[in-house]
Structures are given as C-alpha cells and as structure tokens.
Coordinates of N, CA and C in Angstrom, one line a residue:
X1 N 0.1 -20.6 -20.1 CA 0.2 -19.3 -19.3 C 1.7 -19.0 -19.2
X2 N 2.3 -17.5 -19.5 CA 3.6 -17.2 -19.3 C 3.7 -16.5 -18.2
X3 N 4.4 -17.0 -17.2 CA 4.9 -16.5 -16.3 C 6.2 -15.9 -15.8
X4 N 6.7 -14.7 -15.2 CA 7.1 -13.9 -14.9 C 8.9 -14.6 -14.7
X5 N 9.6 -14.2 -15.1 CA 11.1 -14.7 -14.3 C 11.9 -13.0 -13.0
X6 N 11.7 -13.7 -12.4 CA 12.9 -13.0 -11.4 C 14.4 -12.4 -11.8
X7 N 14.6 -13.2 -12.6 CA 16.2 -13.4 -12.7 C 16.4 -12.0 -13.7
X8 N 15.6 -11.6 -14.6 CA 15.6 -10.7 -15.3 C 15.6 -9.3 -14.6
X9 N 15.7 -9.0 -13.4 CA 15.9 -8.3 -12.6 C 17.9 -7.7 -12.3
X10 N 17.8 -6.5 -12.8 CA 18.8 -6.1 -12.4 C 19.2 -5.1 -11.5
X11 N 19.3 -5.4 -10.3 CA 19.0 -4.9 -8.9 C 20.4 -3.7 -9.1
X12 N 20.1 -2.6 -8.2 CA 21.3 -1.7 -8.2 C 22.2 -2.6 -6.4
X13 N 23.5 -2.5 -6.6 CA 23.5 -3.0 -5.0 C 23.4 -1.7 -4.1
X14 N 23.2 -2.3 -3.0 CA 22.8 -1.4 -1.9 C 23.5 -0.3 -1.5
X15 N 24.8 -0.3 -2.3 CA 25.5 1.2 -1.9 C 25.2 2.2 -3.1
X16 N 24.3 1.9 -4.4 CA 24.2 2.3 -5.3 C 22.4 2.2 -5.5
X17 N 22.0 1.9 -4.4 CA 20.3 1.9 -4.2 C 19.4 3.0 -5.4
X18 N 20.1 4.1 -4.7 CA 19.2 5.0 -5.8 C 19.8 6.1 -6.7
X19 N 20.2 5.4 -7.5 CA 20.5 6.5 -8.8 C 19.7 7.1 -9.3
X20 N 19.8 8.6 -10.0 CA 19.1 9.6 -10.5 C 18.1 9.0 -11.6
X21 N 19.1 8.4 -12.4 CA 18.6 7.9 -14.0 C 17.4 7.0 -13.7
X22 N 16.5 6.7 -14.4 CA 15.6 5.5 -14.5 C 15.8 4.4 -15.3
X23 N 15.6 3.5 -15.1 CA 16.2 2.0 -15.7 C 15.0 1.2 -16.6
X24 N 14.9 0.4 -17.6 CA 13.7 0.2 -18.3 C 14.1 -1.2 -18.1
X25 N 15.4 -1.9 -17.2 CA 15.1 -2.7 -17.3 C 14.1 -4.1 -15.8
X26 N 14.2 -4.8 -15.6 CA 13.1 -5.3 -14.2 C 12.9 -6.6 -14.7
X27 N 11.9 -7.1 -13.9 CA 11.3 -8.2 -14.0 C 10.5 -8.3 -14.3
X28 N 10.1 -9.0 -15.8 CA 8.9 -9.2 -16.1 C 7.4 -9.0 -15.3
X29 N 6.6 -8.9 -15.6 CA 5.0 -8.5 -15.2 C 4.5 -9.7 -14.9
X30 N 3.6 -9.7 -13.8 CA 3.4 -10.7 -13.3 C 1.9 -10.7 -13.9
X31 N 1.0 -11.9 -14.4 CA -0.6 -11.0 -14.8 C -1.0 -12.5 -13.6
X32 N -1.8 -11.6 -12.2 CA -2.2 -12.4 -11.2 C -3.8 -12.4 -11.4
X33 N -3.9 -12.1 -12.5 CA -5.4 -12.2 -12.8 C -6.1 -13.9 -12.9
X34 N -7.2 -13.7 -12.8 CA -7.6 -15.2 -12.7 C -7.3 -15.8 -14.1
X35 N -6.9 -16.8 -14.3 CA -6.6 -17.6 -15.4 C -6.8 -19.0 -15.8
X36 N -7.2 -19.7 -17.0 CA -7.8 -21.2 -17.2 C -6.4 -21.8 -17.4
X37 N -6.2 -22.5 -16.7 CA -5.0 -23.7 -16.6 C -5.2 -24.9 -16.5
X38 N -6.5 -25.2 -18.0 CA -7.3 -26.6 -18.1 C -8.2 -26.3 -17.2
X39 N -9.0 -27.9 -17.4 CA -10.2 -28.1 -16.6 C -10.5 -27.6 -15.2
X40 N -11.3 -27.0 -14.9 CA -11.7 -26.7 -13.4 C -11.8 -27.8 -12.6
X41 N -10.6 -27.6 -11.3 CA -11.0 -28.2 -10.7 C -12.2 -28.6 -9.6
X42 N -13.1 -29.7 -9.6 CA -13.8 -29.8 -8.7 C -13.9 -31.1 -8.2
X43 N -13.4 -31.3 -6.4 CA -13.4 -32.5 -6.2 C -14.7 -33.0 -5.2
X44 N -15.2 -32.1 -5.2 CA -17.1 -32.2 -4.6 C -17.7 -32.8 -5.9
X45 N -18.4 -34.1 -5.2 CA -19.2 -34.8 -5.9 C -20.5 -34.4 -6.0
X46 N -21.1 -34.0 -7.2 CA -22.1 -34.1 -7.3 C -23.0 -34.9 -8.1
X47 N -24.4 -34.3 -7.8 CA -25.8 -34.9 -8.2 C -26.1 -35.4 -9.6
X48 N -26.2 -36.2 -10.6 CA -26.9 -36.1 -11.4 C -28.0 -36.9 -11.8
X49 N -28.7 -36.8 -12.7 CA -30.0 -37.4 -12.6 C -29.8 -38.4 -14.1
X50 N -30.0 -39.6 -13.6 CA -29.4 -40.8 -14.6 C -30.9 -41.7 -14.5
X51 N -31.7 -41.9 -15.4 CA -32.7 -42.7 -15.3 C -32.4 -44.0 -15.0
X52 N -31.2 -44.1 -15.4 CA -31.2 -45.8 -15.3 C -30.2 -46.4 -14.3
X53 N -30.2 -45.5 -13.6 CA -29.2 -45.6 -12.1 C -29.6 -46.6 -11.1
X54 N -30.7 -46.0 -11.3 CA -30.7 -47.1 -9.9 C -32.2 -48.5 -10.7
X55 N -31.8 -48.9 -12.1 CA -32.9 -49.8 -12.0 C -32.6 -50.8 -11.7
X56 N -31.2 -51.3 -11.2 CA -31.2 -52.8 -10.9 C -31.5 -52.8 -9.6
X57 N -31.5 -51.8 -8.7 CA -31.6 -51.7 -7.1 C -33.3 -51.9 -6.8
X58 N -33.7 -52.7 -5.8 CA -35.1 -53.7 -5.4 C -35.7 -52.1 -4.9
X59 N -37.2 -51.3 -5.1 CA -37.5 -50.4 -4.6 C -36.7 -48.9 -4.7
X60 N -36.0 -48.9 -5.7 CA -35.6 -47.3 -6.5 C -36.0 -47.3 -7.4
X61 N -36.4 -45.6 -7.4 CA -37.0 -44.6 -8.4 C -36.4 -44.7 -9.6
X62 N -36.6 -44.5 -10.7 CA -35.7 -44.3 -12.1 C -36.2 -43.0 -12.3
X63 N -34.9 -42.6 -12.4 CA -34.7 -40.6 -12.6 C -34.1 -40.2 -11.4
X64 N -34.3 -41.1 -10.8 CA -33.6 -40.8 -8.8 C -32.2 -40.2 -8.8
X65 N -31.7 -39.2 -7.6 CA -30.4 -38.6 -8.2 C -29.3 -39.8 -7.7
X66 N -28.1 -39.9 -8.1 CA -27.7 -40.3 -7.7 C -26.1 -39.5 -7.5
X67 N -24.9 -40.0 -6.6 CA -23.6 -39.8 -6.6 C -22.3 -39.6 -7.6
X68 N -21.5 -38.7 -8.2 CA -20.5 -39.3 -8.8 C -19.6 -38.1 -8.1
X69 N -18.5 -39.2 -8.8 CA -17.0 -38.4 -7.9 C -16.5 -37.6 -8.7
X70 N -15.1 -37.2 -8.6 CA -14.6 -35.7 -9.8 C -14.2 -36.6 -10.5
X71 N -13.7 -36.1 -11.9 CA -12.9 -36.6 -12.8 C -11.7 -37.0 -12.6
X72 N -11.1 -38.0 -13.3 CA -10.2 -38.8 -13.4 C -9.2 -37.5 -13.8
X73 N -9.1 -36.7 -14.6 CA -8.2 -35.4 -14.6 C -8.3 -34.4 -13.7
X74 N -9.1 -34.1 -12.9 CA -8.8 -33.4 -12.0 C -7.6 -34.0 -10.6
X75 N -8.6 -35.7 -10.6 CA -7.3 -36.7 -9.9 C -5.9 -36.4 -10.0
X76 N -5.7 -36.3 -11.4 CA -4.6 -36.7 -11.7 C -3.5 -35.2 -11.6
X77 N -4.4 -34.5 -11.7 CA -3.4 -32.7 -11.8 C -3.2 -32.3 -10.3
X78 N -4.4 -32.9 -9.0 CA -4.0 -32.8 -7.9 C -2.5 -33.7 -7.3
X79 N -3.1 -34.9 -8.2 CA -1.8 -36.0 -7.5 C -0.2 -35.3 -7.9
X80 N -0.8 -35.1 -9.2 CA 1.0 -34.6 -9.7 C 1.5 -33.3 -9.4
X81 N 0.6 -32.6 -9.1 CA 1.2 -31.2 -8.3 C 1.3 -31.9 -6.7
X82 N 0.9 -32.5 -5.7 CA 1.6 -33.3 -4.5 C 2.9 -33.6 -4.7
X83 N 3.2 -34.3 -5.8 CA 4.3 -35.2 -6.3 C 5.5 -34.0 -6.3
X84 N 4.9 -32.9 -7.6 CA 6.0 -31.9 -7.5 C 6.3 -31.1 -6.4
X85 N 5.2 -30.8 -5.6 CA 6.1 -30.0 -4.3 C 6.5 -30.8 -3.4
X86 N 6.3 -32.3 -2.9 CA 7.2 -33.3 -2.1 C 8.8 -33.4 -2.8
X87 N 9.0 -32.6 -4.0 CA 10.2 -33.1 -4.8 C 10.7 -31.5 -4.8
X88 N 9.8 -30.3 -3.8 CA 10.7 -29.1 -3.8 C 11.6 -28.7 -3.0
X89 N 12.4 -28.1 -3.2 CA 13.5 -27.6 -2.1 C 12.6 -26.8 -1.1
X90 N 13.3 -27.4 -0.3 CA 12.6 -27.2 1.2 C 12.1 -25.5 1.1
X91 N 12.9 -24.3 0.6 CA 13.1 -23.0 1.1 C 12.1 -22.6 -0.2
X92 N 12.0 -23.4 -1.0 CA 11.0 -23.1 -2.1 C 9.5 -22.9 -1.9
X93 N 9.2 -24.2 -1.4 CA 7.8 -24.5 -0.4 C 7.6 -23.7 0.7
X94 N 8.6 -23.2 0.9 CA 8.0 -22.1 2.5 C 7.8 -21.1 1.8
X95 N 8.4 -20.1 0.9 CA 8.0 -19.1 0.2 C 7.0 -19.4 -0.4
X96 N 6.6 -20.2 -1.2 CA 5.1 -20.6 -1.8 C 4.1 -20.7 -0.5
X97 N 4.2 -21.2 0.5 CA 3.4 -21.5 1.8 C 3.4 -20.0 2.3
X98 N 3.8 -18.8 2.0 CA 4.0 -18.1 2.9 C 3.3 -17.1 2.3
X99 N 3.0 -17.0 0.6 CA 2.1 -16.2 -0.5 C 0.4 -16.7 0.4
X100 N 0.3 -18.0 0.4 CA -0.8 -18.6 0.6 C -1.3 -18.2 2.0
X101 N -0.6 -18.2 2.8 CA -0.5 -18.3 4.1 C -1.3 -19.6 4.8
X102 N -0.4 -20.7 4.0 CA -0.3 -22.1 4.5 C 0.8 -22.3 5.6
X103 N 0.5 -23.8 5.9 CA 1.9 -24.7 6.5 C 2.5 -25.0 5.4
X104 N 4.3 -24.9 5.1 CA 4.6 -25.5 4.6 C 4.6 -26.8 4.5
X105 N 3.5 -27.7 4.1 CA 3.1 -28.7 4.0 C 3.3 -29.1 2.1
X106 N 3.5 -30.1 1.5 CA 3.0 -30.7 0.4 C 1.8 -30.6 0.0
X107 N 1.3 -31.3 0.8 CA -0.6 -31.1 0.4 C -1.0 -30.1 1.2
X108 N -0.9 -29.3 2.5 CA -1.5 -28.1 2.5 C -1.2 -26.7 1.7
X109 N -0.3 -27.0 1.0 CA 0.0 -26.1 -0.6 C -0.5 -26.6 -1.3
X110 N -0.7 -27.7 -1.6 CA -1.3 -28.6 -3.1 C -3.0 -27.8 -2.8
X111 N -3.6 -27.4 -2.1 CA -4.9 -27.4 -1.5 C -5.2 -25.7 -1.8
X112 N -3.8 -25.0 -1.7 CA -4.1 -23.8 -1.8 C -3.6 -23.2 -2.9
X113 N -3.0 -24.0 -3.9 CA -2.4 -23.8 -5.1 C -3.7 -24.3 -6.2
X114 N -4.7 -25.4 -5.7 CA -5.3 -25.6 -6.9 C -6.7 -24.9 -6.5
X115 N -6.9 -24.5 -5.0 CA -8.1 -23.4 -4.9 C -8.4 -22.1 -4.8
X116 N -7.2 -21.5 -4.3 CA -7.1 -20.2 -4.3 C -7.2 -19.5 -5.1
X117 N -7.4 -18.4 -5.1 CA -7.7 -17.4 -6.2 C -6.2 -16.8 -6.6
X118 N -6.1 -16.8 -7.5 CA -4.4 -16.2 -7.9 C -3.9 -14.7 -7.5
X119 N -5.0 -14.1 -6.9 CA -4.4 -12.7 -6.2 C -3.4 -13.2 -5.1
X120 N -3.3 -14.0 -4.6 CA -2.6 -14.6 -3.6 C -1.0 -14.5 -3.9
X121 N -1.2 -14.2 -5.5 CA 0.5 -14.2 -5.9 C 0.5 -12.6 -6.2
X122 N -0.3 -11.7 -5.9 CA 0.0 -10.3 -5.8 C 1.5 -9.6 -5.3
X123 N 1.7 -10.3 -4.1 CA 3.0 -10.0 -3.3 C 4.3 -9.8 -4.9
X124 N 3.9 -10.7 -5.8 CA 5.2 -11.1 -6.6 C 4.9 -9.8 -7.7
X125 N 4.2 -9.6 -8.2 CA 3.6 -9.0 -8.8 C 4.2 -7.1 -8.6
X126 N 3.4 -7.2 -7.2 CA 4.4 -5.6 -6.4 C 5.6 -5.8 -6.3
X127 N 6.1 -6.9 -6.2 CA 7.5 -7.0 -5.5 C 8.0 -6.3 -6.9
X128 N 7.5 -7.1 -8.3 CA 7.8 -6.6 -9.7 C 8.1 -5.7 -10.3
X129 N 6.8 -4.9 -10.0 CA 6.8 -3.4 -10.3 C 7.9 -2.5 -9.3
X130 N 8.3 -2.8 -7.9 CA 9.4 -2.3 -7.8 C 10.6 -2.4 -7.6
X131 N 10.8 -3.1 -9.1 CA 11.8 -3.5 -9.5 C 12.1 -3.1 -10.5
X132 N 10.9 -2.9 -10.9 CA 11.2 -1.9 -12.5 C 11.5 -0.3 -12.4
X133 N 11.5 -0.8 -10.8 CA 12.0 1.1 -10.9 C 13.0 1.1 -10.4
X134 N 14.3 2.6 -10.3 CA 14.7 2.8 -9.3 C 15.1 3.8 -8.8
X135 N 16.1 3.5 -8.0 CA 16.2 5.3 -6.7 C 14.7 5.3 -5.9
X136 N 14.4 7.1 -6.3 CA 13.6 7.6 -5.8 C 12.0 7.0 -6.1
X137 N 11.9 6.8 -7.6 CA 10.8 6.4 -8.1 C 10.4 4.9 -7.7
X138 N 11.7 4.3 -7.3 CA 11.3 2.5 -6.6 C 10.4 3.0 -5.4
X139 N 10.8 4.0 -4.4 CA 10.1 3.9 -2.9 C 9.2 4.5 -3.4
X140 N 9.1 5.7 -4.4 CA 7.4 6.2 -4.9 C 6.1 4.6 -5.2
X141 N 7.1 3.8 -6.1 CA 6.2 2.7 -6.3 C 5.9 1.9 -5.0
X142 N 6.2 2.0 -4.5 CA 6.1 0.7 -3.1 C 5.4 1.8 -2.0
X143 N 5.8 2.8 -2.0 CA 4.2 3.4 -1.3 C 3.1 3.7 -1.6
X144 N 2.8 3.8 -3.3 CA 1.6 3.4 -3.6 C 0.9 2.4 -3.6
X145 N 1.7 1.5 -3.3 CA 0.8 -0.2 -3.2 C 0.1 0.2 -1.7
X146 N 0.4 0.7 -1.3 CA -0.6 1.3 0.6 C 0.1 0.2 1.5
X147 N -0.6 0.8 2.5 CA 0.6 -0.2 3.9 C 0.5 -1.3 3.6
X148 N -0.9 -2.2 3.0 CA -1.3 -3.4 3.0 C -0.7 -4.4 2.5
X149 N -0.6 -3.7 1.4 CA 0.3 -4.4 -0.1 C 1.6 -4.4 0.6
X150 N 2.3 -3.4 1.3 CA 3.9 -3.3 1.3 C 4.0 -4.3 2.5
X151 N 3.2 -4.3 3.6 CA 3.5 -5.1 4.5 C 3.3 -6.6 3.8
X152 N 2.6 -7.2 2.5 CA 2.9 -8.6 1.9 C 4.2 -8.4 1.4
X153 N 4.6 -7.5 0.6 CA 6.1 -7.7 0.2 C 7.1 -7.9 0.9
X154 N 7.2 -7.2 2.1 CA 8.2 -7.0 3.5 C 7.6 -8.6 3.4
X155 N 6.5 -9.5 3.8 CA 6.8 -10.5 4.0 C 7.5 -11.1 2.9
X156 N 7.3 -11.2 1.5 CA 7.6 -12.1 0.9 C 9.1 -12.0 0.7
X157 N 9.8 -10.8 1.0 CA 11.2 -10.6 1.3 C 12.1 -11.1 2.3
X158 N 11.4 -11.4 3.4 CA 11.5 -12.2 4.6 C 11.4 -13.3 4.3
X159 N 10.3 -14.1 3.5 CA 10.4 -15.3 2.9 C 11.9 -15.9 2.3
X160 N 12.1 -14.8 1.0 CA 13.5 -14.7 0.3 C 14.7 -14.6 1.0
X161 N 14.8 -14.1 2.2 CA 16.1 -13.5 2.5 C 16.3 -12.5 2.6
X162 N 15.4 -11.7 2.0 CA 15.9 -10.4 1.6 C 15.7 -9.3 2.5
X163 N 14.8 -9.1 3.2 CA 14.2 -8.4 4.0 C 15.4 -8.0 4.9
X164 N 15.9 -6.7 5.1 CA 17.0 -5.9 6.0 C 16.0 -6.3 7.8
X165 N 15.0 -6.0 7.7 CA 14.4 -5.4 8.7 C 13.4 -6.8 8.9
X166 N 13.3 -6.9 10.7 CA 12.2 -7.8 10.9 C 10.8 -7.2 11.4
X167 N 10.3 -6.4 10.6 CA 9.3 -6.2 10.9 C 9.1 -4.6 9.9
X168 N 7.8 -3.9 9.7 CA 7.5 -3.0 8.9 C 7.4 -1.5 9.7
X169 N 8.4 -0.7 9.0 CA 8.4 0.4 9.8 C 7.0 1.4 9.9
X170 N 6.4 1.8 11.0 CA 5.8 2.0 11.5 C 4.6 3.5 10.1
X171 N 6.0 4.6 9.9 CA 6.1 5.5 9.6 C 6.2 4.8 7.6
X172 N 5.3 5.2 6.8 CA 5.0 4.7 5.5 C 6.0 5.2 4.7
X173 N 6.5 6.3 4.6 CA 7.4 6.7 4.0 C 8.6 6.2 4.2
X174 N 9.3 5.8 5.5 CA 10.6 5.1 6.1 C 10.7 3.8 5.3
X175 N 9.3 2.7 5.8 CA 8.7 1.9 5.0 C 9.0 1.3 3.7
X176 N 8.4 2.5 2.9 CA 8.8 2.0 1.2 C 10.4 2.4 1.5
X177 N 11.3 3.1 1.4 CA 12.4 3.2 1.5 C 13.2 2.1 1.7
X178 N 12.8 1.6 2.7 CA 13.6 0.0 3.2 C 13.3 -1.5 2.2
X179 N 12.0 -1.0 1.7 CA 11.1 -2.0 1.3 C 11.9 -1.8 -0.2
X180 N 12.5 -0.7 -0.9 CA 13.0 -0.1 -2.4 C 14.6 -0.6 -2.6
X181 N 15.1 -0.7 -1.2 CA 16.3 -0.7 -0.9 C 16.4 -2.3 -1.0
X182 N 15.5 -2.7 -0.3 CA 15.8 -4.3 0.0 C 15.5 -5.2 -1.4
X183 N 14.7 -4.6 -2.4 CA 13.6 -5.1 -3.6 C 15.0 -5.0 -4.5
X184 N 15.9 -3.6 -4.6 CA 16.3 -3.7 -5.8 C 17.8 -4.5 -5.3
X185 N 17.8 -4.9 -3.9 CA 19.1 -5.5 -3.5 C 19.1 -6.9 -3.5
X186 N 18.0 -7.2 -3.8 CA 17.7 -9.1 -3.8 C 18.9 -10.0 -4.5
X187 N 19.2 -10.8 -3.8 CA 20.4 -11.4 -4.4 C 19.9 -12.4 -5.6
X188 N 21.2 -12.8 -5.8 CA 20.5 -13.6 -7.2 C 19.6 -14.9 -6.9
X189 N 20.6 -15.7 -5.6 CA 20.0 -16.8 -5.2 C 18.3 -16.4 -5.2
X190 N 18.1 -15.4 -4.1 CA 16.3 -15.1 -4.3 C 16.0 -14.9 -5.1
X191 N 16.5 -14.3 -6.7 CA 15.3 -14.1 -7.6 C 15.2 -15.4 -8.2
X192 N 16.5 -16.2 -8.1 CA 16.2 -18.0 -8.6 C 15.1 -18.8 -8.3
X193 N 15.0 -18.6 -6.9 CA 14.0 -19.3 -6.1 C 12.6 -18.6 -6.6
X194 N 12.7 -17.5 -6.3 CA 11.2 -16.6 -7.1 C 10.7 -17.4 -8.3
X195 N 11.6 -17.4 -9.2 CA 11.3 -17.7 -10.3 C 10.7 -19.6 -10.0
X196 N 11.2 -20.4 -9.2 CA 11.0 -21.7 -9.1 C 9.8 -21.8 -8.3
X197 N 9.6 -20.9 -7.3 CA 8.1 -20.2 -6.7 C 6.8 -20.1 -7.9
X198 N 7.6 -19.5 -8.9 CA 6.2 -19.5 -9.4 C 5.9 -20.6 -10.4
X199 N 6.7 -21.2 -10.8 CA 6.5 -22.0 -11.5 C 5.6 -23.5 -10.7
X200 N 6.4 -23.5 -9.4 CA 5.4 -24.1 -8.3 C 4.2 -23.7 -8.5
X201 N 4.1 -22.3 -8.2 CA 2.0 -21.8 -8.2 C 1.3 -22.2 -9.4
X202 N 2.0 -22.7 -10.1 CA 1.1 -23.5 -11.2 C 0.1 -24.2 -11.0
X203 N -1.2 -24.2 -11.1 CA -2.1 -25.4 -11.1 C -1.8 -27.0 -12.5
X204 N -0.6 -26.5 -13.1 CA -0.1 -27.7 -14.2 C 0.7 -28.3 -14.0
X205 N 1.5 -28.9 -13.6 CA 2.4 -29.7 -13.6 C 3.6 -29.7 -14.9

C-alpha cells in the first residue's frame, strides 16, 4: 500500500495565503478506502468441528466443537505494531490517537489501528485536498467537506500545531477561511510528523 507524504506540500506562507494563480502542486492523495494489509486480523477464538478432538477425553463426543485461538500471524503483526508505537515520538502518537479518538496509549492505538475502519484517516485525506489548492479555491475546498469534516481537520490541525484558532468558527464560511489559511501555512515540522502519522496507521510493521 502507497501512502501519501505530507512533505510534498508546498504551503503559501501566511502573508501570501491566497494568491490568484492555482498551484498543481500538494500532497499526495490519500486513498482511505478500506484496504488488505495481509491477513485479517481476528483475535476471537473460534469454533471448529475436529472429529478427533476430543477422543482421548473419558465421555466426549467425536465431531464435538471445540476452541482455537488466532493465528500465530496475527500475534505477531499486533505485537510488532505495540513495539513500533512504544518506540514513537511522543507528539506522533497523540496525533495518531487523536484521528482515532483514542488515549494516547501504545496499545489503546495498537487496538484502533488494527480494527478500525480506515475512514478514521479521512481528516488527512481533507486536510490533502486542501492543500492542493490555493487562495480562494483552498477555502472553496474546505467548505465543501461540510461543518463535520472541517471541524476533524481543525482538529487534526490542533493535533499538528497548526491550528491559529482554538476552536471552530461558528459562521462556515469564516471557518473554511481560517481552516485554508492554517492548511496551506503548516510548517514543515507538521507535515514531517504527518507523514510519520501515517506510516504509524499502518496495520504492517
């Protein structure tokens, strides 16, 4: 799976927010569509029916169901994704916890990174698209995503650093404006971290 870099973003600075021209350049596309990244994980044990499960046991059925645990690979892709986010920078894990809307925890990420559904990285995705724009047509894109969508970006900006404003202006139009302003002003340090963000939301190691 290829995922998106941040860095490839070349923000106007904030006294140069919205130029006339349009820019073809941005940040890669983010595809938050569901995706196979190997085996499915499942750590619910289930049932199967083994005839010869239980014939050494005194009074069991043969065909009887019996218990098994998950795979030895699924083991192993949860343990090593724990491993990698106990080894993240602290400010890395909070922005990943903050997509999810976890504790920044190790394993309460590890929990929502191998079960969640990958819309959960939407935030990055919008953040993306308005970045590939700019001036006037950046706040046109960021108020079409609707209040819902912008108020995740305004978070994930606040996550970054980036966010001018602590909280989402009321008025949708003001809104995307701040939200266009702040997207194409992201410093470099945040698009670095972005980029180490997603490579975190990996279910691979």
């Amino acid at each position: 799976m290829t995922y998106p870099t941040a860095s490839t973003l070349d923000a106007d600075s904030p006294d140069e927010a919205y130029p006339s021209e349009e820019s073809d350049e941005g940040m890669a596309e983010l595809d938050t569509a569901p995706v196979d990244e190997g085996e499915d994980l499942d750590l619910d044990e289930e049932e199967v029916d083994d005839p010869s499960a239980n014939s050494s046991v005194p009074g069991s059925v043969p065909g009887s169901a019996h218990r098994v645990g998950p795979s030895k690979a699924s083991v192993r892709r949860v343990g090593a994704k724990v491993i990698q986010l106990q080894g993240a920078d602290d400010q890395d894990l909070m922005v990943l916890a903050s997509l999810y809307g976890v504790e920044p925890d190790p394993l309460e990420v590890t929990v929502a990174v191998m079960t969640s559904d990958r819309s959960a990285l939407m935030p990055v995705r919008d953040l993306t698209d308005i970045a590939k724009a700019t001036g006037f047509a950046a706040m046109v894109t960021a108020q079409e995503k609707g209040r819902g969508r912008m108020k995740a970006v305004h978070a994930l900006l606040t996550a970054l650093g980036g966010a001018s404003t602590g909280s989402l202006n009321g008025n949708d139009a003001k809104a995307s404006m701040v939200i266009a302003q702040d997207v194409l002003a992201l410093p470099k340090s945040a698009k670095e971290s972005l980029d180490r963000v997603l490579d975190l939301a990996r279910r691979t190691s």
